[in-house]
Short mmCIF file of C-alpha atoms in Angstrom, two decimals:
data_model
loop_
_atom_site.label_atom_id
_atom_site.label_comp_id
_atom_site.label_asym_id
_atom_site.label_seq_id
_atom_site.Cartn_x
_atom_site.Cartn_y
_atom_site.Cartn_z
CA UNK A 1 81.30 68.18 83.58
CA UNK A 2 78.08 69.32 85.39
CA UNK A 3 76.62 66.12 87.61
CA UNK A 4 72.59 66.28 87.59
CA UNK A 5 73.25 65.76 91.20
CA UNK A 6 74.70 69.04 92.22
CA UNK A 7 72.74 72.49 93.43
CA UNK A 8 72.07 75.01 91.62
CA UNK A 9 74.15 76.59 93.31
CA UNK A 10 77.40 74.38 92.24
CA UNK A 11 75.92 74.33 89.16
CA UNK A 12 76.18 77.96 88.89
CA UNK A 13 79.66 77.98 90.75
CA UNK A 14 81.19 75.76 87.73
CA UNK A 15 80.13 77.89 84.93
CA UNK A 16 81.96 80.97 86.44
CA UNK A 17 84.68 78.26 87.07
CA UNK A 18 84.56 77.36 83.28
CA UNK A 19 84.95 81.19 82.38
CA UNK A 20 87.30 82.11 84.74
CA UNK A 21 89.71 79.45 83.33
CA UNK A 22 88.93 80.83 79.39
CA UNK A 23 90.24 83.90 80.83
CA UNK A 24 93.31 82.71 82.51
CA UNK A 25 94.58 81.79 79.35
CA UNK A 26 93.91 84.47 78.04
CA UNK A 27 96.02 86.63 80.87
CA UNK A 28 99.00 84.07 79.78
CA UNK A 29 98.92 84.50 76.00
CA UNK A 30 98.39 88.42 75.78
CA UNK A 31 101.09 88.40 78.69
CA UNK A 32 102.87 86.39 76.35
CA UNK A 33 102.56 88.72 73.41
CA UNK A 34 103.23 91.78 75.65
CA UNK A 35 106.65 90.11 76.57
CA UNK A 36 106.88 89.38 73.16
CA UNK A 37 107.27 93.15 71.97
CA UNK A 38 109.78 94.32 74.85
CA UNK A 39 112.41 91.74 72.84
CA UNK A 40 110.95 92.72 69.63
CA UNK A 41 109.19 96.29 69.53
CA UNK A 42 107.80 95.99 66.15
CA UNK A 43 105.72 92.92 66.63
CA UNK A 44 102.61 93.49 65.61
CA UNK A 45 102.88 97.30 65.81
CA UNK A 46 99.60 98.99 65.05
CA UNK A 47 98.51 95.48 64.67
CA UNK A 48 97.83 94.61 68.69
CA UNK A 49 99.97 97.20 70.00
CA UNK A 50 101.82 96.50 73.43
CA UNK A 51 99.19 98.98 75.48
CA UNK A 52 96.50 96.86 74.28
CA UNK A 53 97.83 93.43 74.96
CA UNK A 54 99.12 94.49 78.37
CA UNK A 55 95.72 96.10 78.76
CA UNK A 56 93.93 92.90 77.82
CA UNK A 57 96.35 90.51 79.84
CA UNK A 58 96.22 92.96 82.87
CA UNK A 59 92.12 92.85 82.92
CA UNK A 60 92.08 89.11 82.29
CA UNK A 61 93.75 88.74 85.52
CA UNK A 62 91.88 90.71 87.52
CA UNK A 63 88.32 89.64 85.93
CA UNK A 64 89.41 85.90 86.28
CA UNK A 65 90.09 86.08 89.27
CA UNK A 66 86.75 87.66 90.58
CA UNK A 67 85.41 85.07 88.69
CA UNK A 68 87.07 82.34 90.46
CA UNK A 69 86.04 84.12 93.92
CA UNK A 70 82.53 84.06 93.05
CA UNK A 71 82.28 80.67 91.89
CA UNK A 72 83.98 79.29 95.32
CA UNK A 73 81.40 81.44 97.23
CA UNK A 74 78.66 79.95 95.43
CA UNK A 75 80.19 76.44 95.66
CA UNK A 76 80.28 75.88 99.50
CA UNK A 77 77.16 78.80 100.12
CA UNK A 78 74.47 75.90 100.36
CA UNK A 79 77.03 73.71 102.11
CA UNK A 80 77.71 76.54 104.53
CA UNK A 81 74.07 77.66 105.72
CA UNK A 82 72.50 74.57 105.24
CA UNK A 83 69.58 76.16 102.82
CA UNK A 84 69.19 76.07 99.32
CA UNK A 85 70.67 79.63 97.58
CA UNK A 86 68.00 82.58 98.52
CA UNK A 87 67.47 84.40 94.48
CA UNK A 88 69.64 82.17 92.60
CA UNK A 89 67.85 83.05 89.54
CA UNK A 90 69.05 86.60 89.75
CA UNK A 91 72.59 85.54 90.07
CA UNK A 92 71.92 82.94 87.07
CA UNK A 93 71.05 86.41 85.49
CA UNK A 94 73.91 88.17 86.97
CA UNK A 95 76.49 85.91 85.53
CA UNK A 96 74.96 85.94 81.88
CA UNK A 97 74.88 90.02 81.96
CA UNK A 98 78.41 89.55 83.69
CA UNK A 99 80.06 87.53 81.14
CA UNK A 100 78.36 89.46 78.07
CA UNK A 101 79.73 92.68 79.18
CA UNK A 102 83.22 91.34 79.29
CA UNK A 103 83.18 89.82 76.14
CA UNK A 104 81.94 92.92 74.81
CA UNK A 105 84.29 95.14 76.99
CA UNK A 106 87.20 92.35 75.46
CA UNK A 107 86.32 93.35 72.00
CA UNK A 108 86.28 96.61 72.55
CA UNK A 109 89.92 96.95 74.05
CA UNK A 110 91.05 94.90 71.31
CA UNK A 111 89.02 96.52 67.89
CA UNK A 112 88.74 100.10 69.22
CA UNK A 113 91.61 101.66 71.24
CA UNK A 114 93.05 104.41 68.72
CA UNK A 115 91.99 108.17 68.69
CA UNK A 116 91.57 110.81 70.85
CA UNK A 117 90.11 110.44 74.09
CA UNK A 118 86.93 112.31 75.68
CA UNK A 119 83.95 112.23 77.76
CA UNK A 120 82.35 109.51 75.16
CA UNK A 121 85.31 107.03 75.01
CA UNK A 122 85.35 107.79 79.21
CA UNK A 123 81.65 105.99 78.83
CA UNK A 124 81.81 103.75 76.38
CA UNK A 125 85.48 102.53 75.65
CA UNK A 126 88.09 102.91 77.96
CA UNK A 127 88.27 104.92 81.34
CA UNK A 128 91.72 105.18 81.44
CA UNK A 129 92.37 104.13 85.00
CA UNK A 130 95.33 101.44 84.88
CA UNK A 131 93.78 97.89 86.13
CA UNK A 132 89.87 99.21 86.16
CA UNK A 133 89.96 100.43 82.34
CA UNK A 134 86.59 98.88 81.56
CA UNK A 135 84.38 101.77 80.59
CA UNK A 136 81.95 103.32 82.82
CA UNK A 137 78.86 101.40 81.49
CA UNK A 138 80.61 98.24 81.88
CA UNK A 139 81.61 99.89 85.72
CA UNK A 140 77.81 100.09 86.63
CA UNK A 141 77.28 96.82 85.23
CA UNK A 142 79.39 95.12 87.42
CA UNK A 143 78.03 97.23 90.83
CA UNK A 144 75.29 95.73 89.51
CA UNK A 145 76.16 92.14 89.50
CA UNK A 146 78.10 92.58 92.62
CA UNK A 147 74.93 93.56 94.65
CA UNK A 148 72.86 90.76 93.19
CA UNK A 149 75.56 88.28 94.70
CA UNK A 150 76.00 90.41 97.87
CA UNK A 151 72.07 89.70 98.11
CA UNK A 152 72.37 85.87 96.98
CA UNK A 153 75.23 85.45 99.67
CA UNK A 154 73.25 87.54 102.66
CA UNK A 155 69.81 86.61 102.02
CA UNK A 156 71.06 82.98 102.02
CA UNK A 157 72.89 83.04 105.59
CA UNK A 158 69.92 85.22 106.85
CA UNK A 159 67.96 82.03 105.47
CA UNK A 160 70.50 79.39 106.97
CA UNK A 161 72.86 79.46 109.30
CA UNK A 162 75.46 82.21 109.97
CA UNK A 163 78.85 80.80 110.99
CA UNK A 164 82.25 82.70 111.80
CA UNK A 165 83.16 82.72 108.04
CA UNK A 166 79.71 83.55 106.80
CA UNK A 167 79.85 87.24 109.22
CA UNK A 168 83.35 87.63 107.75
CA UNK A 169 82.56 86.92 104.23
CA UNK A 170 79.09 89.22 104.46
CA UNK A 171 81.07 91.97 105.85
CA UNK A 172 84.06 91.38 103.70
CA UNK A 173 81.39 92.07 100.44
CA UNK A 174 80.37 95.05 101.50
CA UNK A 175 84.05 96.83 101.57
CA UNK A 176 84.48 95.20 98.17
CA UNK A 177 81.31 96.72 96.44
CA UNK A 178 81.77 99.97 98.30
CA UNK A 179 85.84 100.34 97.49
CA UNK A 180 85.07 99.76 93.77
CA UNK A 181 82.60 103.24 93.63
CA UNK A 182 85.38 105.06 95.03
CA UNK A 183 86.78 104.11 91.27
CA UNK A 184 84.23 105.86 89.85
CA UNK A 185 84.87 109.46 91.14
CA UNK A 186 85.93 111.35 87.62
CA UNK A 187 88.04 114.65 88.15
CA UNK A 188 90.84 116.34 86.15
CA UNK A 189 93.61 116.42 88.31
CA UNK A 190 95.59 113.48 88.08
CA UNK A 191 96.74 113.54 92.00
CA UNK A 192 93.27 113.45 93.42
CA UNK A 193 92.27 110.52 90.71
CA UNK A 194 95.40 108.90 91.43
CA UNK A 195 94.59 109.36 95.54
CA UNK A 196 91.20 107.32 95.04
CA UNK A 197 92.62 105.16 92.29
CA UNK A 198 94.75 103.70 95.13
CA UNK A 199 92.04 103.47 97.57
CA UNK A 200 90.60 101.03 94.88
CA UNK A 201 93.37 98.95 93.82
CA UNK A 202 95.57 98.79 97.02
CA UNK A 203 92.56 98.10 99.36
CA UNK A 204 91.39 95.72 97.09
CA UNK A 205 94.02 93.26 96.18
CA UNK A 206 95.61 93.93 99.88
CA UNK A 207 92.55 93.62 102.19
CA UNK A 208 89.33 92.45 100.57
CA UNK A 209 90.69 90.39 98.02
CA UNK A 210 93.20 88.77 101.14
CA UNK A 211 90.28 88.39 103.54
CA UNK A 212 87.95 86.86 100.65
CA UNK A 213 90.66 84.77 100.18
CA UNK A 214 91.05 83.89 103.91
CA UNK A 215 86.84 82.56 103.87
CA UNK A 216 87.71 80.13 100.95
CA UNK A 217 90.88 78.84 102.32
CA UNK A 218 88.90 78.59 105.67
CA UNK A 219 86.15 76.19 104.26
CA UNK A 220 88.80 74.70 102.31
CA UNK A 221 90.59 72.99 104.94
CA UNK A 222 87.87 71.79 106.64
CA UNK A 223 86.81 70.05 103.77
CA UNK A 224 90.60 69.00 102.50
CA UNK A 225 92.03 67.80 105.84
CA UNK A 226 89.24 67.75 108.52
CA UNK A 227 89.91 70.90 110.79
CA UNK A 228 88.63 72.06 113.35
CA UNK A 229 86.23 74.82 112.48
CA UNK A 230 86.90 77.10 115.73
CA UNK A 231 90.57 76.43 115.17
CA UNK A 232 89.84 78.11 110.98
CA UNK A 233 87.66 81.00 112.40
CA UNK A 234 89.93 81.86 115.42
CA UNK A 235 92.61 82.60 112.39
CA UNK A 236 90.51 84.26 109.79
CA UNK A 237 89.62 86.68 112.90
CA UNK A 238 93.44 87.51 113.39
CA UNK A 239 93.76 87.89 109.78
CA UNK A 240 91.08 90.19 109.22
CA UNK A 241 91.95 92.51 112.07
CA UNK A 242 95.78 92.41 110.62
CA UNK A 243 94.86 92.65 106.87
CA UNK A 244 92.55 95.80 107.97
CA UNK A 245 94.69 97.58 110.56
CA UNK A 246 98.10 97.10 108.23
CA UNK A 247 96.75 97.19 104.89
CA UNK A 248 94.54 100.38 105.73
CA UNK A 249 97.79 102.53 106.93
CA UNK A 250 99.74 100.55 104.39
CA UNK A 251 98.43 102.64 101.51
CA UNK A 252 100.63 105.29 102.27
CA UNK A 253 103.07 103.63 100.92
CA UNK A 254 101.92 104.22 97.43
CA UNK A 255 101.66 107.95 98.11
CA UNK A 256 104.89 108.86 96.96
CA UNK A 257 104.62 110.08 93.66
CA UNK A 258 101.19 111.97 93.94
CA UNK A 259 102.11 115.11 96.59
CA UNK A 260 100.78 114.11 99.36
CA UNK A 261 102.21 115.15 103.02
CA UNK A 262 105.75 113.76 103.89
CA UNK A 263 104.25 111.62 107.36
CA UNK A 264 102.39 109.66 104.97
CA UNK A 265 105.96 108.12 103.80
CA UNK A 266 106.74 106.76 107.16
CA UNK A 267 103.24 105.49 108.36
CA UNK A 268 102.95 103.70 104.97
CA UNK A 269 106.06 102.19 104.98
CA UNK A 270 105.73 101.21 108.63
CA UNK A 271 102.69 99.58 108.51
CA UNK A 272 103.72 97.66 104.64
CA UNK A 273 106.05 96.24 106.51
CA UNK A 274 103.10 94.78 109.01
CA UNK A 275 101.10 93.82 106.06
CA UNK A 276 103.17 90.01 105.62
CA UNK A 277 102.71 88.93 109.33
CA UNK A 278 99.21 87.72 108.40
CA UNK A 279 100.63 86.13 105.94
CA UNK A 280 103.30 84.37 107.67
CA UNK A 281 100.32 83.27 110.34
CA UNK A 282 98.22 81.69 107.05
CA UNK A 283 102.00 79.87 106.57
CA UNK A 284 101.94 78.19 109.83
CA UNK A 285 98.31 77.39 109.80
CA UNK A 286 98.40 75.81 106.66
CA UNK A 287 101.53 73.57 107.30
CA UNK A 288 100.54 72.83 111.21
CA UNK A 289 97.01 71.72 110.28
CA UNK A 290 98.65 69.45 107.07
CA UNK A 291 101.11 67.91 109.34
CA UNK A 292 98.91 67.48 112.67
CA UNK A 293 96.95 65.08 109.88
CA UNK A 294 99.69 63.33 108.37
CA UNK A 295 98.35 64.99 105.07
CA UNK A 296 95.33 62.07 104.61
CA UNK A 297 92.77 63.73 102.08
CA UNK A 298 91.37 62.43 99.07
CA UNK A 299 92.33 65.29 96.72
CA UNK A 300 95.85 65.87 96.10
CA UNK A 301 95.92 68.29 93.77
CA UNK A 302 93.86 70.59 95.96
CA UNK A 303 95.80 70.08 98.76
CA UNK A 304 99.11 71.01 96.68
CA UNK A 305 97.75 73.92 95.43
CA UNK A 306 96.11 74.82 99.24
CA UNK A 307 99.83 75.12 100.19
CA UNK A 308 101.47 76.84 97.37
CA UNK A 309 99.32 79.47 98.04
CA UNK A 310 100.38 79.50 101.37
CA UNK A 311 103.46 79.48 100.59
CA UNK A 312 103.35 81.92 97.07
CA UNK A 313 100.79 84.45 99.31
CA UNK A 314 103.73 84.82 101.78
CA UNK A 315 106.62 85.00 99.25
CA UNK A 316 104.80 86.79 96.36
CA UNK A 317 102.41 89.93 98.78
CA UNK A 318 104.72 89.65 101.53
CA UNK A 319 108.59 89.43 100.65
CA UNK A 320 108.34 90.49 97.87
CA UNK A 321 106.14 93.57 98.15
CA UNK A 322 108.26 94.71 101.82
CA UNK A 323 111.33 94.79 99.37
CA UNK A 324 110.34 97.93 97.95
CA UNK A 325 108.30 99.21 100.10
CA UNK A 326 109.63 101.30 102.26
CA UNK A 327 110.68 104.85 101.10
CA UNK A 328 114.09 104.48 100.86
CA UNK A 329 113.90 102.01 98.19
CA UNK A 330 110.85 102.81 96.82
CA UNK A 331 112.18 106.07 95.88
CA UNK A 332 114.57 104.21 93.35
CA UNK A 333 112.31 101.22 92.36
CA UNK A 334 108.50 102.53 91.94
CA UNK A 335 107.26 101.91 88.66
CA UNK A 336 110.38 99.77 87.45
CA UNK A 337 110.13 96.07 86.47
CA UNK A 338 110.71 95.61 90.18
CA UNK A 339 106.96 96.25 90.56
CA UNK A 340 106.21 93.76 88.30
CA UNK A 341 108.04 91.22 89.40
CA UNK A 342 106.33 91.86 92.85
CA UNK A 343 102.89 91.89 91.26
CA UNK A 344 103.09 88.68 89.26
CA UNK A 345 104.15 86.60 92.50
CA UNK A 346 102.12 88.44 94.54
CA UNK A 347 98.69 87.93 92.21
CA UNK A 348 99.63 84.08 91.35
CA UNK A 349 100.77 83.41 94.85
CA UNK A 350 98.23 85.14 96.92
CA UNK A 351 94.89 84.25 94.25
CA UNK A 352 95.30 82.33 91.43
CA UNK A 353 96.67 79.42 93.42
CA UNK A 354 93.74 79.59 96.01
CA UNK A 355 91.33 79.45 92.45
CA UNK A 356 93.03 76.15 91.37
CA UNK A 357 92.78 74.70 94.46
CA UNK A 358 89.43 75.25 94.45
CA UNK A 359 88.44 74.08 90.91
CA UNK A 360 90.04 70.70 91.98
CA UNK A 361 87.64 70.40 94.60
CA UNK A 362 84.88 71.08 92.18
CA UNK A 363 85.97 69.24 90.03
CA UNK A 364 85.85 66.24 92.44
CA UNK A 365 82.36 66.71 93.39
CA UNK A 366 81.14 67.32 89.66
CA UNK A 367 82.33 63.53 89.02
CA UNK A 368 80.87 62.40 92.08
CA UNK A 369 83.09 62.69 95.02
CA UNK A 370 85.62 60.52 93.08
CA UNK A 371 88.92 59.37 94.85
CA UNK A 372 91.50 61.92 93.42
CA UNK A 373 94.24 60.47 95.84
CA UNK A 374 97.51 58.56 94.86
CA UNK A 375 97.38 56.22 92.30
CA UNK A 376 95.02 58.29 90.38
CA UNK A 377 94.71 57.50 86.34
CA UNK A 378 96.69 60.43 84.46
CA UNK A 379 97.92 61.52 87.69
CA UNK A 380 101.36 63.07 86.12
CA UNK A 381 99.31 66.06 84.54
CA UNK A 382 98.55 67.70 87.66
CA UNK A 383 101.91 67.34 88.91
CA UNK A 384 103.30 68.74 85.90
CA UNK A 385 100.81 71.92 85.33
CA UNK A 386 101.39 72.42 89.19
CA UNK A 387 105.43 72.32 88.84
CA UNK A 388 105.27 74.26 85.37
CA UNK A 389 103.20 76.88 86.65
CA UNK A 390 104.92 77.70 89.40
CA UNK A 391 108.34 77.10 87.98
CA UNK A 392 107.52 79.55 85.05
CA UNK A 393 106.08 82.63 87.25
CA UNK A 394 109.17 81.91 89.86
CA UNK A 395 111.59 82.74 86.90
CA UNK A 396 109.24 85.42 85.63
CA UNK A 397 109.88 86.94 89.07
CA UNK A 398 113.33 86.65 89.34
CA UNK A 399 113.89 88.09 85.73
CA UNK A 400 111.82 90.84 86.39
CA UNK A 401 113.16 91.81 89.45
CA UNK A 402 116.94 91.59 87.84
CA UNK A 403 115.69 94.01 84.88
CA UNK A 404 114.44 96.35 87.77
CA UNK A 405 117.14 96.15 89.48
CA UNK A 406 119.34 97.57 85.90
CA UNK A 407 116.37 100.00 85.73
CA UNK A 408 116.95 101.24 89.42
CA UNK A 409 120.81 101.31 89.16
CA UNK A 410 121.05 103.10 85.57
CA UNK A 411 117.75 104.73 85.23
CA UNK A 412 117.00 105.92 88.78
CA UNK A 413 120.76 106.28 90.24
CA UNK A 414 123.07 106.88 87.39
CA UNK A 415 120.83 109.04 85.18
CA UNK A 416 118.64 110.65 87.71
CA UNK A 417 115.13 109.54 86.46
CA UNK A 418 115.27 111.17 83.15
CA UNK A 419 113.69 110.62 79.68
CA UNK A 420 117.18 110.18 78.89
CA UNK A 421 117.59 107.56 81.68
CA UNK A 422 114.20 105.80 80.87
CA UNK A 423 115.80 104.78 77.16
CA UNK A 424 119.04 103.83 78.11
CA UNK A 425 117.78 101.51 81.16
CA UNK A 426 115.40 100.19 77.81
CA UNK A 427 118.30 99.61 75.44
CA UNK A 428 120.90 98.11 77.76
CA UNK A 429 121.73 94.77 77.67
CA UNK A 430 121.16 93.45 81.24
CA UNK A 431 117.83 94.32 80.52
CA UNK A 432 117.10 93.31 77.32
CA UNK A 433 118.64 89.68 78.54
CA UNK A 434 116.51 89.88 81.66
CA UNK A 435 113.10 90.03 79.58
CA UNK A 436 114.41 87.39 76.76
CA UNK A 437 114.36 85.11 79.97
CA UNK A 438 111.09 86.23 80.85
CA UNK A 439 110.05 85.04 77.59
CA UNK A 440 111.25 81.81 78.15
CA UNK A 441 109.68 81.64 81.66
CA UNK A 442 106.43 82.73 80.30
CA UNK A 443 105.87 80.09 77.70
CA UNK A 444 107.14 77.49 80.96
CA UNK A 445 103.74 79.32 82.47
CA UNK A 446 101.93 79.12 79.36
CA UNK A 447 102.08 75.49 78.88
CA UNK A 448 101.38 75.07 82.36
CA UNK A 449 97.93 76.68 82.25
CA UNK A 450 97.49 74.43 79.17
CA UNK A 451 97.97 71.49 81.06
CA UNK A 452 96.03 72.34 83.98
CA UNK A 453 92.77 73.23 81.68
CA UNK A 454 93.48 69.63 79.96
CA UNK A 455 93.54 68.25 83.72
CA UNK A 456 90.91 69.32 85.01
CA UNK A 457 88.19 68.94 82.17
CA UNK A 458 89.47 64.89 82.39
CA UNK A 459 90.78 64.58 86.00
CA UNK A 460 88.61 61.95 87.73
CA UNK A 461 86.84 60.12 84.55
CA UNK A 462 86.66 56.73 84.77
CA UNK A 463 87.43 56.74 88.41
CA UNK A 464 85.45 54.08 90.39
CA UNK A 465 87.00 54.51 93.73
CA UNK A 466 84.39 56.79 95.75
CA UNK A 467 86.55 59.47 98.00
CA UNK A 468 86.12 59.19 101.94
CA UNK A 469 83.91 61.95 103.99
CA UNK A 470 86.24 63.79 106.03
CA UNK A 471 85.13 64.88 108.40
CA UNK A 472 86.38 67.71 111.42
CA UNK A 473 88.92 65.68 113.92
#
């Protein structure tokens, strides 16, 4: 796919493309096989037990989509400072050691997860921490790697130019690599790991993660529909002060359960429910900007997925996640399938669309700034891994949230949030029916991804048509 005319640095952005997509299909099928085993519990037992696929699909996610991140960043980096990438052979170097810990850290959680635990398997096979399992070598491995691309990312505006986006983005790394050492603190009681286990994963996935995401989509639309780049910045500078005054405070929210003071109940679930009005703002830029230019572009597959994940980022980390937020619900749904069905919209609408988007626009470029507009050979395959996808996780959603809402009313309400409680919610029909159509929905999702990897290793060959340089209006 790689044209001997791009950088090094898009050179290097489409081979953390390449594995991030390996790895999204791998989130779907061990999601699959996890889904699998609440319908049937003896699948595979002791074979690939359910802890270890959900483990595996759960890490896949996460690691996929840092890949994806990266890759963008390294895409429009030259394009962006108007140098060449400053150490690009240490982040050639960085991505090797990055993918060969993962692949060993894969085999690992899949050939050696049964025994007792101690400080050894702590260091070298699983660190127990839900979403950040990977072991603590594999932890200082990737501190690693992320300061070798903070460097690549500074060192190259310091060399270029710096822009609105690149002070955001080089500010934006820093939280990120300093947020994951708070990870890293090991102590033995499980409310003070649990206090800086949130500090990791909320501030994460609900501030870094979202402003990361807010640089790409940035550059994005310039490049997609022409916009004005003060008009971009102005926004990403209300979204960062929003994403970091609400999602800051908005930890509280997850503070229930761990016995922290009462207050924190009502400043977390005060400022959750500020956390979607950045959100809604990325809505209306995203559909003003489209319409104010009659939607011409020359990649309409990027552009598609550009506004589902405006419109999945809203849904998915805002609606969704203010449902059960606040700690009168909360109470009743933390920990249910409710959360689930918040964090699969919330993590396809708010990232993984963002990623496609972006590997369409790649994947232009790689083929030589081909016309990827209507009329477009094969053109029905994007369409239909765009509507599968989001089809599938929509009703993965809504069947979660129905067997949450059984777990809630029987579990939580009826039988007071007993063992007792816990099996019966498990056993009783509505649920059991709620996850057999999460099956179904999931192999919708499933042959979705398929499509979309088929698309986009052929999308654009053959194509003669040479795609117009938009420029800002």
């Amino acid at each position: 796919m790689a044209n001997p005319h791009l950088s090094g640095g898009r050179k290097l952005a489409l081979h953390y493309f390449g594995v991030a997509m390996v790895l999204f299909m791998a989130q779907l099928l061990f999601g699959l096989l996890a889904g699998l085993q609440f319908i049937f519990p003896s699948f595979l037992y002791e074979i690939l037990d359910f802890n270890v696929n959900r483990m595996v699909h759960i890490n896949a996610m996460v690691v996929w989509m840092l890949y994806g991140f990266m890759g963008s960043v390294y895409w429009f980096l030259e394009d962006e400072s108007g140098v060449e990438i400053v150490g690009l052979k240490w982040g050639q170097l960085a991505f090797w050691v990055l993918t060969g810990a993962v692949a060993v850290v894969v085999l690992v959680y899949l050939l050696i997860q049964i025994g007792s635990g101690s400080d050894t398997s702590l260091w070298l096979i699983n660190e127990g921490r839900e979403y950040i399992e990977a072991p603590r070598w594999a932890d200082i491995g990737i501190v690693a790697v992320m300061l070798v691309f903070f460097y690549n990312v500074a060192a190259t505006f310091a060399a270029g130019q710096w822009s609105g986006i690149a002070g955001v983005l080089t500010l934006d790394l820093v939280a990120l690599a300093g947020l994951y050492l708070a990870g890293m603190f090991y102590v033995t009681n499980i409310s003070v790991d649990q206090y800086w286990w949130w500090w990791v994963i909320h501030l994460w996935v609900e501030a870094t993660w979202e402003v990361l995401v807010g640089c790409i989509m940035a550059w994005s639309l310039m490049k997609l529909l022409g916009v004005r780049r003060q008009v971009v910045q102005t926004w990403l500078y209300i979204e960062v002060a929003l994403m970091f005054g609400s999602g800051i405070l908005g930890l509280g929210h997850h503070y229930f359960w761990i016995g922290t003071p009462e207050y924190w109940f009502t400043i977390g679930g005060f400022f959750s429910a500020l956390e979607p009005i950045p959100l809604v703002a990325m809505v209306v830029h995203s559909v003003y900007d489209a319409g104010v230019h009659r939607f011409k572009n020359s990649n309409h597959p990027a552009l598609a997925w550009v506004i589902a994940h405006a419109f999945g980022n809203f849904l998915g980390a805002g609606v969704w996640g203010f449902m059960h937020t606040l700690p009168q619900i909360n109470l009743y749904t933390h920990g249910t399938q409710w959360s689930a069905s918040h964090g699969h919209l919330a993590f396809f609408g708010a990232y993984a669309t963002i990623n496609i988007a972006f590997f369409y626009l790649a994947a232009q470029q790689a083929r030589g700034n081909v016309w990827m507009g209507g009329g477009l050979a094969d053109g029905w395959r994007w369409k239909a891994a765009l509507a599968l996808l989001n089809i599938g996780v929509m009703g993965m959603t809504v069947a979660l949230l129905i067997a949450g809402y059984e777990q809630s009313f029987i579990e939580r309400a009826v039988e007071g949030s007993t063992w007792a409680g816990y099996f019966a919610a498990q056993n009783h029909p509505w649920f059991i029916q709620a996850m057999v159509w999460r099956m179904l929905f999931g192999l919708v999702t499933l042959t979705g991804g398929g499509l979309l990897f088929w698309d986009l290793l052929t999308i654009g060959r053959g194509e003669q048509r040479l795609a117009p340089i938009i420029s800002e209006a």
